[in-house]
C-alpha positions as YAML, in Angstrom:
chain: A
units: angstrom
residues:
- id: 1
  name: MET
  ca: [1.51, 82.09, 58.01]
- id: 2
  name: VAL
  ca: [1.19, 85.75, 56.96]
- id: 3
  name: ASP
  ca: [-1.99, 86.57, 55.05]
- id: 4
  name: VAL
  ca: [-1.86, 88.20, 51.61]
- id: 5
  name: GLN
  ca: [-5.02, 89.38, 49.86]
- id: 6
  name: LEU
  ca: [-5.52, 87.69, 46.47]
- id: 7
  name: SER
  ca: [-8.33, 87.89, 43.95]
- id: 8
  name: ASP
  ca: [-10.13, 84.75, 42.78]
- id: 9
  name: ALA
  ca: [-8.45, 85.05, 39.39]
- id: 10
  name: GLU
  ca: [-4.99, 85.11, 41.00]
- id: 11
  name: LYS
  ca: [-5.80, 82.03, 43.07]
- id: 12
  name: VAL
  ca: [-6.98, 80.14, 39.97]
- id: 13
  name: PHE
  ca: [-3.79, 81.17, 38.11]
- id: 14
  name: ILE
  ca: [-1.60, 79.87, 40.96]
- id: 15
  name: LEU
  ca: [-3.59, 76.63, 41.30]
- id: 16
  name: HIS
  ca: [-3.40, 75.86, 37.57]
- id: 17
  name: GLY
  ca: [0.33, 76.59, 37.54]
- id: 18
  name: VAL
  ca: [0.97, 74.16, 40.38]
- id: 19
  name: GLN
  ca: [-1.06, 71.45, 38.66]
- id: 20
  name: ASP
  ca: [1.05, 71.93, 35.50]
- id: 21
  name: ASN
  ca: [4.32, 71.86, 37.54]
- id: 22
  name: CYS
  ca: [5.07, 75.44, 36.49]
- id: 23
  name: ARG
  ca: [4.54, 77.84, 39.37]
- id: 24
  name: GLU
  ca: [4.02, 81.59, 39.07]
- id: 25
  name: ASP
  ca: [7.79, 82.26, 39.30]
- id: 26
  name: GLY
  ca: [8.72, 79.45, 36.88]
- id: 27
  name: ARG
  ca: [9.77, 76.89, 39.49]
- id: 28
  name: GLY
  ca: [8.78, 73.26, 39.58]
- id: 29
  name: CYS
  ca: [6.84, 71.87, 42.53]
- id: 30
  name: GLU
  ca: [10.00, 70.61, 44.29]
- id: 31
  name: ASP
  ca: [12.23, 73.64, 43.63]
- id: 32
  name: TYR
  ca: [13.40, 76.18, 46.21]
- id: 33
  name: ARG
  ca: [13.81, 79.88, 45.54]
- id: 34
  name: HIS
  ca: [17.23, 81.56, 45.47]
- id: 35
  name: LEU
  ca: [18.90, 81.31, 48.87]
- id: 36
  name: GLU
  ca: [21.74, 83.41, 50.29]
- id: 37
  name: MET
  ca: [23.57, 82.34, 53.44]
- id: 38
  name: GLU
  ca: [26.29, 83.97, 55.52]
- id: 39
  name: THR
  ca: [27.82, 82.77, 58.78]
- id: 40
  name: ASN
  ca: [29.75, 84.56, 61.53]
- id: 41
  name: VAL
  ca: [27.84, 87.82, 61.07]
- id: 42
  name: MET
  ca: [27.77, 88.85, 64.76]
- id: 43
  name: SER
  ca: [30.96, 89.19, 66.77]
- id: 44
  name: ASN
  ca: [29.32, 89.08, 70.23]
- id: 45
  name: THR
  ca: [28.02, 85.51, 69.84]
- id: 46
  name: ASN
  ca: [29.56, 82.04, 69.83]
- id: 47
  name: GLY
  ca: [28.01, 81.40, 66.43]
- id: 48
  name: SER
  ca: [25.69, 83.20, 64.04]
- id: 49
  name: ALA
  ca: [24.17, 83.02, 60.59]
- id: 50
  name: ARG
  ca: [21.90, 84.97, 58.30]
- id: 51
  name: VAL
  ca: [19.73, 83.31, 55.66]
- id: 52
  name: ARG
  ca: [17.74, 85.09, 52.98]
- id: 53
  name: LEU
  ca: [15.29, 82.92, 51.05]
- id: 54
  name: ALA
  ca: [13.79, 85.20, 48.39]
- id: 55
  name: ASN
  ca: [12.14, 87.90, 50.56]
- id: 56
  name: THR
  ca: [12.32, 85.90, 53.80]
- id: 57
  name: ASP
  ca: [15.19, 87.15, 55.96]
- id: 58
  name: ILE
  ca: [16.30, 85.29, 59.12]
- id: 59
  name: LEU
  ca: [19.08, 86.14, 61.58]
- id: 60
  name: VAL
  ca: [20.25, 83.62, 64.21]
- id: 61
  name: GLY
  ca: [22.72, 84.03, 67.06]
- id: 62
  name: VAL
  ca: [23.99, 81.33, 69.44]
- id: 63
  name: LYS
  ca: [25.30, 82.02, 72.96]
- id: 64
  name: ALA
  ca: [26.95, 79.30, 75.08]
- id: 65
  name: GLU
  ca: [26.77, 79.43, 78.87]
- id: 66
  name: LEU
  ca: [27.67, 76.94, 81.58]
- id: 67
  name: GLY
  ca: [24.70, 75.68, 83.58]
- id: 68
  name: VAL
  ca: [23.04, 72.72, 85.26]
- id: 69
  name: PRO
  ca: [21.86, 69.76, 83.15]
- id: 70
  name: ASN
  ca: [18.22, 68.81, 82.79]
- id: 71
  name: PRO
  ca: [17.25, 66.48, 85.70]
- id: 72
  name: GLU
  ca: [16.04, 63.92, 83.14]
- id: 73
  name: LYS
  ca: [19.26, 64.13, 81.07]
- id: 74
  name: LEU
  ca: [22.07, 64.49, 83.58]
- id: 75
  name: ASP
  ca: [24.83, 63.48, 81.13]
- id: 76
  name: LYS
  ca: [23.73, 65.86, 78.36]
- id: 77
  name: GLY
  ca: [23.78, 69.56, 77.60]
- id: 78
  name: ARG
  ca: [20.80, 71.73, 76.74]
- id: 79
  name: LEU
  ca: [19.51, 73.43, 73.62]
- id: 80
  name: GLU
  ca: [17.12, 76.37, 74.05]
- id: 81
  name: PHE
  ca: [15.29, 78.08, 71.18]
- id: 82
  name: PHE
  ca: [13.87, 81.60, 71.28]
- id: 83
  name: VAL
  ca: [12.10, 83.16, 68.28]
- id: 84
  name: ASP
  ca: [11.28, 86.85, 67.91]
- id: 85
  name: CYS
  ca: [9.15, 88.22, 65.09]
- id: 86
  name: SER
  ca: [10.30, 91.74, 64.30]
- id: 87
  name: ALA
  ca: [7.52, 94.29, 63.86]
- id: 88
  name: ASN
  ca: [9.44, 95.55, 60.81]
- id: 89
  name: ALA
  ca: [8.90, 92.20, 59.08]
- id: 90
  name: THR
  ca: [5.17, 92.75, 58.63]
- id: 91
  name: PRO
  ca: [2.55, 95.01, 60.24]
- id: 92
  name: GLU
  ca: [0.82, 91.87, 61.57]
- id: 93
  name: PHE
  ca: [3.69, 91.39, 64.05]
- id: 94
  name: GLU
  ca: [3.15, 94.74, 65.77]
- id: 95
  name: GLY
  ca: [2.45, 94.51, 69.48]
- id: 96
  name: ARG
  ca: [2.06, 90.82, 70.34]
- id: 97
  name: GLY
  ca: [0.91, 89.81, 66.87]
- id: 98
  name: GLY
  ca: [3.87, 87.52, 66.17]
- id: 99
  name: GLU
  ca: [3.88, 85.60, 69.47]
- id: 100
  name: ASP
  ca: [1.79, 82.66, 68.25]
- id: 101
  name: LEU
  ca: [3.94, 82.19, 65.15]
- id: 102
  name: ALA
  ca: [7.14, 82.49, 67.21]
- id: 103
  name: THR
  ca: [5.87, 79.80, 69.60]
- id: 104
  name: GLU
  ca: [4.96, 77.48, 66.70]
- id: 105
  name: ILE
  ca: [8.42, 77.83, 65.13]
- id: 106
  name: SER
  ca: [10.32, 77.32, 68.41]
- id: 107
  name: ASN
  ca: [8.18, 74.28, 69.29]
- id: 108
  name: MET
  ca: [8.86, 72.76, 65.88]
- id: 109
  name: LEU
  ca: [12.60, 73.32, 66.32]
- id: 110
  name: TYR
  ca: [12.48, 71.63, 69.74]
- id: 111
  name: ARG
  ca: [10.68, 68.62, 68.24]
- id: 112
  name: ALA
  ca: [13.00, 68.38, 65.23]
- id: 113
  name: TYR
  ca: [16.16, 68.44, 67.38]
- id: 114
  name: ASP
  ca: [14.76, 66.19, 70.14]
- id: 115
  name: CYS
  ca: [16.24, 63.09, 68.55]
- id: 116
  name: PRO
  ca: [19.31, 61.34, 70.02]
- id: 117
  name: ASN
  ca: [20.64, 60.34, 66.60]
- id: 118
  name: CYS
  ca: [20.44, 63.78, 64.98]
- id: 119
  name: PHE
  ca: [22.06, 66.07, 67.56]
- id: 120
  name: ASN
  ca: [24.25, 64.56, 70.27]
- id: 121
  name: LEU
  ca: [23.68, 66.60, 73.43]
- id: 122
  name: LYS
  ca: [26.40, 64.58, 75.19]
- id: 123
  name: GLN
  ca: [28.98, 66.68, 73.33]
- id: 124
  name: LEU
  ca: [27.81, 69.59, 75.52]
- id: 125
  name: CYS
  ca: [28.34, 67.79, 78.83]
- id: 126
  name: VAL
  ca: [31.23, 69.07, 80.99]
- id: 127
  name: ILE
  ca: [30.72, 67.26, 84.31]
- id: 128
  name: PRO
  ca: [27.92, 64.66, 84.36]
- id: 129
  name: LYS
  ca: [25.10, 65.56, 86.79]
- id: 130
  name: SER
  ca: [26.75, 68.88, 87.56]
- id: 131
  name: GLN
  ca: [27.83, 71.16, 84.68]
- id: 132
  name: CYS
  ca: [27.02, 71.37, 80.98]
- id: 133
  name: TRP
  ca: [26.95, 73.87, 78.17]
- id: 134
  name: ILE
  ca: [23.58, 75.48, 77.47]
- id: 135
  name: LEU
  ca: [23.20, 76.78, 73.92]
- id: 136
  name: TYR
  ca: [20.73, 79.66, 73.63]
- id: 137
  name: VAL
  ca: [19.64, 79.89, 70.00]
- id: 138
  name: ASP
  ca: [18.02, 83.27, 69.34]
- id: 139
  name: VAL
  ca: [16.10, 83.61, 66.07]
- id: 140
  name: LEU
  ca: [15.03, 86.98, 64.67]
- id: 141
  name: LEU
  ca: [12.58, 87.17, 61.75]
- id: 142
  name: LEU
  ca: [13.60, 90.31, 59.88]
- id: 143
  name: GLU
  ca: [11.36, 89.94, 56.83]
- id: 144
  name: CYS
  ca: [8.58, 87.56, 55.81]
- id: 145
  name: GLY
  ca: [8.34, 86.28, 52.27]
- id: 146
  name: GLY
  ca: [6.84, 82.83, 52.87]
- id: 147
  name: ASN
  ca: [8.21, 79.48, 54.09]
- id: 148
  name: LEU
  ca: [9.40, 80.72, 57.49]
- id: 149
  name: PHE
  ca: [9.87, 77.26, 59.04]
- id: 150
  name: ASP
  ca: [12.31, 76.04, 56.39]
- id: 151
  name: ALA
  ca: [14.32, 79.27, 56.30]
- id: 152
  name: THR
  ca: [14.56, 79.36, 60.09]
- id: 153
  name: SER
  ca: [15.79, 75.77, 60.29]
- id: 154
  name: LEU
  ca: [18.48, 76.45, 57.68]
- id: 155
  name: ALA
  ca: [19.67, 79.52, 59.58]
- id: 156
  name: VAL
  ca: [19.67, 77.60, 62.89]
- id: 157
  name: LYS
  ca: [21.71, 74.72, 61.47]
- id: 158
  name: ALA
  ca: [24.17, 77.15, 59.88]
- id: 159
  name: ALA
  ca: [24.56, 79.11, 63.14]
- id: 160
  name: LEU
  ca: [25.13, 75.93, 65.18]
- id: 161
  name: PHE
  ca: [27.67, 74.75, 62.60]
- id: 162
  name: ASN
  ca: [29.46, 78.09, 63.04]
- id: 163
  name: THR
  ca: [29.37, 77.87, 66.85]
- id: 164
  name: SER
  ca: [32.69, 77.64, 68.72]
- id: 165
  name: ILE
  ca: [32.60, 76.60, 72.39]
- id: 166
  name: PRO
  ca: [35.65, 77.26, 74.61]
- id: 167
  name: LYS
  ca: [37.50, 74.19, 75.85]
- id: 168
  name: VAL
  ca: [36.98, 73.50, 79.56]
- id: 169
  name: THR
  ca: [39.57, 71.87, 81.81]
- id: 170
  name: VAL
  ca: [38.29, 70.12, 84.94]
- id: 171
  name: THR
  ca: [40.67, 69.83, 87.91]
- id: 172
  name: ARG
  ca: [39.91, 67.94, 91.11]
- id: 173
  name: ASP
  ca: [41.50, 68.88, 94.42]
- id: 174
  name: GLU
  ca: [40.47, 67.38, 97.76]
- id: 175
  name: GLY
  ca: [37.10, 66.32, 96.41]
- id: 176
  name: LEU
  ca: [36.35, 69.70, 94.85]
- id: 177
  name: GLU
  ca: [36.02, 70.25, 91.11]
- id: 178
  name: GLU
  ca: [37.23, 73.44, 89.49]
- id: 179
  name: LEU
  ca: [36.58, 74.57, 85.93]
- id: 180
  name: GLU
  ca: [39.07, 76.49, 83.84]
- id: 181
  name: ILE
  ca: [37.71, 77.95, 80.62]
- id: 182
  name: SER
  ca: [40.26, 78.55, 77.89]
- id: 183
  name: ASP
  ca: [40.51, 82.12, 76.60]
- id: 184
  name: ASP
  ca: [42.41, 81.02, 73.49]
- id: 185
  name: PRO
  ca: [40.11, 81.77, 70.50]
- id: 186
  name: TYR
  ca: [41.56, 78.76, 68.67]
- id: 187
  name: ASP
  ca: [41.22, 76.32, 71.59]
- id: 188
  name: VAL
  ca: [37.55, 75.63, 70.96]
- id: 189
  name: GLN
  ca: [35.10, 72.80, 70.41]
- id: 190
  name: ARG
  ca: [32.98, 72.66, 67.26]
- id: 191
  name: LEU
  ca: [29.60, 70.95, 67.05]
- id: 192
  name: ASP
  ca: [28.90, 67.91, 64.89]
- id: 193
  name: MET
  ca: [25.95, 69.03, 62.75]
- id: 194
  name: LYS
  ca: [26.12, 66.46, 59.94]
- id: 195
  name: ALA
  ca: [23.14, 64.45, 61.22]
- id: 196
  name: SER
  ca: [21.08, 67.46, 62.34]
- id: 197
  name: PRO
  ca: [17.73, 68.05, 60.61]
- id: 198
  name: CYS
  ca: [16.34, 70.71, 58.35]
- id: 199
  name: ILE
  ca: [12.63, 71.49, 58.26]
- id: 200
  name: VAL
  ca: [10.74, 70.91, 55.01]
- id: 201
  name: THR
  ca: [7.24, 72.35, 54.59]
- id: 202
  name: LEU
  ca: [4.91, 70.88, 51.95]
- id: 203
  name: ASN
  ca: [1.84, 72.90, 51.02]
- id: 204
  name: LYS
  ca: [-1.18, 71.24, 49.47]
- id: 205
  name: VAL
  ca: [-2.38, 73.45, 46.62]
- id: 206
  name: GLY
  ca: [-5.28, 71.95, 44.71]
- id: 207
  name: HIS
  ca: [-4.50, 68.29, 44.03]
- id: 208
  name: SER
  ca: [-0.73, 68.82, 44.11]
- id: 209
  name: HIS
  ca: [1.82, 69.81, 46.76]
- id: 210
  name: VAL
  ca: [4.78, 72.19, 46.62]
- id: 211
  name: VAL
  ca: [7.86, 72.94, 48.70]
- id: 212
  name: ASP
  ca: [9.09, 76.44, 49.60]
- id: 213
  name: ALA
  ca: [5.71, 78.09, 49.06]
- id: 214
  name: SER
  ca: [5.65, 81.83, 48.45]
- id: 215
  name: GLN
  ca: [3.25, 84.05, 50.39]
- id: 216
  name: LYS
  ca: [0.77, 83.92, 47.54]
- id: 217
  name: GLU
  ca: [0.91, 80.12, 47.40]
- id: 218
  name: GLU
  ca: [0.45, 79.94, 51.17]
- id: 219
  name: CYS
  ca: [-2.80, 81.87, 50.75]
- id: 220
  name: CYS
  ca: [-4.02, 79.15, 48.37]
- id: 221
  name: THR
  ca: [-3.11, 76.40, 50.84]
- id: 222
  name: LEU
  ca: [-5.78, 74.57, 52.82]
- id: 223
  name: ALA
  ca: [-3.39, 72.16, 54.54]
- id: 224
  name: ARG
  ca: [0.34, 71.67, 54.92]
- id: 225
  name: VAL
  ca: [2.75, 69.15, 56.39]
- id: 226
  name: ILE
  ca: [5.87, 70.32, 58.25]
- id: 227
  name: MET
  ca: [8.67, 67.77, 58.64]
- id: 228
  name: GLY
  ca: [12.08, 67.59, 60.27]
- id: 229
  name: VAL
  ca: [14.36, 65.58, 57.95]
- id: 230
  name: THR
  ca: [18.02, 64.55, 58.31]
- id: 231
  name: GLU
  ca: [20.61, 63.97, 55.60]
- id: 232
  name: LYS
  ca: [19.87, 60.24, 55.72]
- id: 233
  name: GLY
  ca: [16.13, 60.77, 55.29]
- id: 234
  name: THR
  ca: [15.16, 60.20, 58.92]
- id: 235
  name: ILE
  ca: [11.99, 62.06, 59.88]
- id: 236
  name: THR
  ca: [12.53, 63.59, 63.34]
- id: 237
  name: ALA
  ca: [9.26, 65.54, 63.58]
- id: 238
  name: LEU
  ca: [5.96, 65.71, 61.73]
- id: 239
  name: LYS
  ca: [3.12, 68.19, 62.00]
- id: 240
  name: LYS
  ca: [-0.02, 68.91, 59.99]
- id: 241
  name: GLU
  ca: [-1.48, 72.41, 59.85]
- id: 242
  name: GLY
  ca: [-4.49, 73.98, 58.19]
- id: 243
  name: SER
  ca: [-8.23, 73.49, 58.14]
- id: 244
  name: GLY
  ca: [-8.22, 71.26, 55.04]
- id: 245
  name: SER
  ca: [-8.17, 67.48, 55.22]
- id: 246
  name: LEU
  ca: [-5.52, 65.16, 53.77]
- id: 247
  name: ASP
  ca: [-6.23, 61.61, 52.67]
- id: 248
  name: PRO
  ca: [-3.71, 58.86, 53.53]
- id: 249
  name: THR
  ca: [-2.38, 58.68, 49.98]
- id: 250
  name: SER
  ca: [-1.67, 62.42, 49.92]
- id: 251
  name: ILE
  ca: [0.11, 62.25, 53.28]
- id: 252
  name: GLU
  ca: [2.30, 59.38, 52.08]
- id: 253
  name: ASP
  ca: [3.16, 61.24, 48.87]
- id: 254
  name: MET
  ca: [3.96, 64.43, 50.77]
- id: 255
  name: MET
  ca: [6.14, 62.58, 53.27]
- id: 256
  name: GLU
  ca: [8.04, 60.85, 50.49]
- id: 257
  name: THR
  ca: [8.60, 64.17, 48.73]
- id: 258
  name: GLY
  ca: [9.64, 65.80, 52.00]
- id: 259
  name: ARG
  ca: [12.13, 63.02, 52.72]
- id: 260
  name: ARG
  ca: [13.64, 63.27, 49.24]
- id: 261
  name: VAL
  ca: [13.85, 67.06, 49.29]
- id: 262
  name: GLY
  ca: [15.14, 67.10, 52.88]
- id: 263
  name: GLU
  ca: [18.03, 64.76, 52.04]
- id: 264
  name: SER
  ca: [19.08, 66.97, 49.14]
- id: 265
  name: LEU
  ca: [18.63, 70.18, 51.15]
- id: 266
  name: ASN
  ca: [20.81, 68.93, 54.01]
- id: 267
  name: LYS
  ca: [23.58, 67.79, 51.67]
- id: 268
  name: CYS
  ca: [23.61, 71.09, 49.80]
- id: 269
  name: LEU
  ca: [23.65, 73.07, 53.05]
- id: 270
  name: MET
  ca: [26.53, 71.06, 54.58]
- id: 271
  name: LYS
  ca: [28.50, 71.36, 51.34]
- id: 272
  name: ALA
  ca: [28.02, 75.13, 51.29]
- id: 273
  name: LEU
  ca: [28.95, 75.45, 54.98]
- id: 274
  name: GLY
  ca: [32.06, 73.36, 54.45]
- id: 275
  name: GLU
  ca: [33.17, 75.52, 51.53]
- id: 276
  name: GLU
  ca: [32.51, 78.73, 53.48]
- id: 277
  name: GLU
  ca: [34.55, 77.41, 56.41]
- id: 278
  name: ARG
  ca: [37.48, 76.46, 54.18]
- id: 279
  name: HIS
  ca: [37.55, 79.87, 52.50]
- id: 280
  name: GLY
  ca: [36.49, 81.82, 55.59]
- id: 281
  name: THR
  ca: [39.82, 83.54, 56.19]
- id: 282
  name: LYS
  ca: [40.05, 84.65, 52.54]
- id: 283
  name: LYS
  ca: [36.40, 85.58, 52.12]
- id: 284
  name: LYS
  ca: [35.53, 89.26, 52.19]
- id: 285
  name: SER
  ca: [33.44, 90.11, 55.24]
- id: 286
  name: LEU
  ca: [29.88, 91.08, 54.27]
- id: 287
  name: GLY
  ca: [28.07, 90.91, 57.63]
- id: 288
  name: PHE
  ca: [25.80, 93.90, 58.08]
- id: 289
  name: LEU
  ca: [26.12, 93.76, 61.89]
- id: 290
  name: ARG
  ca: [29.92, 93.99, 62.07]
...
């Protein structure tokens, strides 16, 4: 959470607006800001996406490499998250200022995706106990405008949806196994992302809670709940942050709101990704890294 200096009058204005379900920018308590998404923005990756949520700008690239499975999951592939907070995003990230936030975001992504029913790691297995695909998901925070967890999860899901993994043929000769990786750009495997989660952050402001908090609203927040939610409303991860306390009723209300918003968010994202994929060959290229 990036700090913004607000006067007492500004905090009172924001708090009263939230209580009246009319926030400072005119949104309701369960409304997201304008979101722009673009996939396939980097040619040197297996998949990529850029998401801009108001002033929050996130870039994600996915690289696939063959490696050894986790000893505890010998028939599954691996998913590795790395988050980097650019010093250009905010002066607070200069030096090692963004390391703690980067660790929090990557840990939350690990927890959200560590669910067998939301992301099937078996689809990344090549040879059980021997070879699997390792997906390195690199996240770069280009600009901070509030709600970093949600924006990052949207960009990660979009980048994984865009990821193409080369087909691998396994041949066995005299007890030895050889791998042949296809160099045909159309002979690829796509990932099933329909059941994968998005992260929804609910900020407690006064006696009410809001989704997609702006930086100013985050400064008025004493506690927040961060959830990983799938399209079917399954909660894959849950975390409470902040020095303020939450009573059981508030937690239940926030979880119910998060589940409802998460279902809608996932459906809208998958619909947009499907439309972009269908019109991808006709769509004018806008990627700023091409």
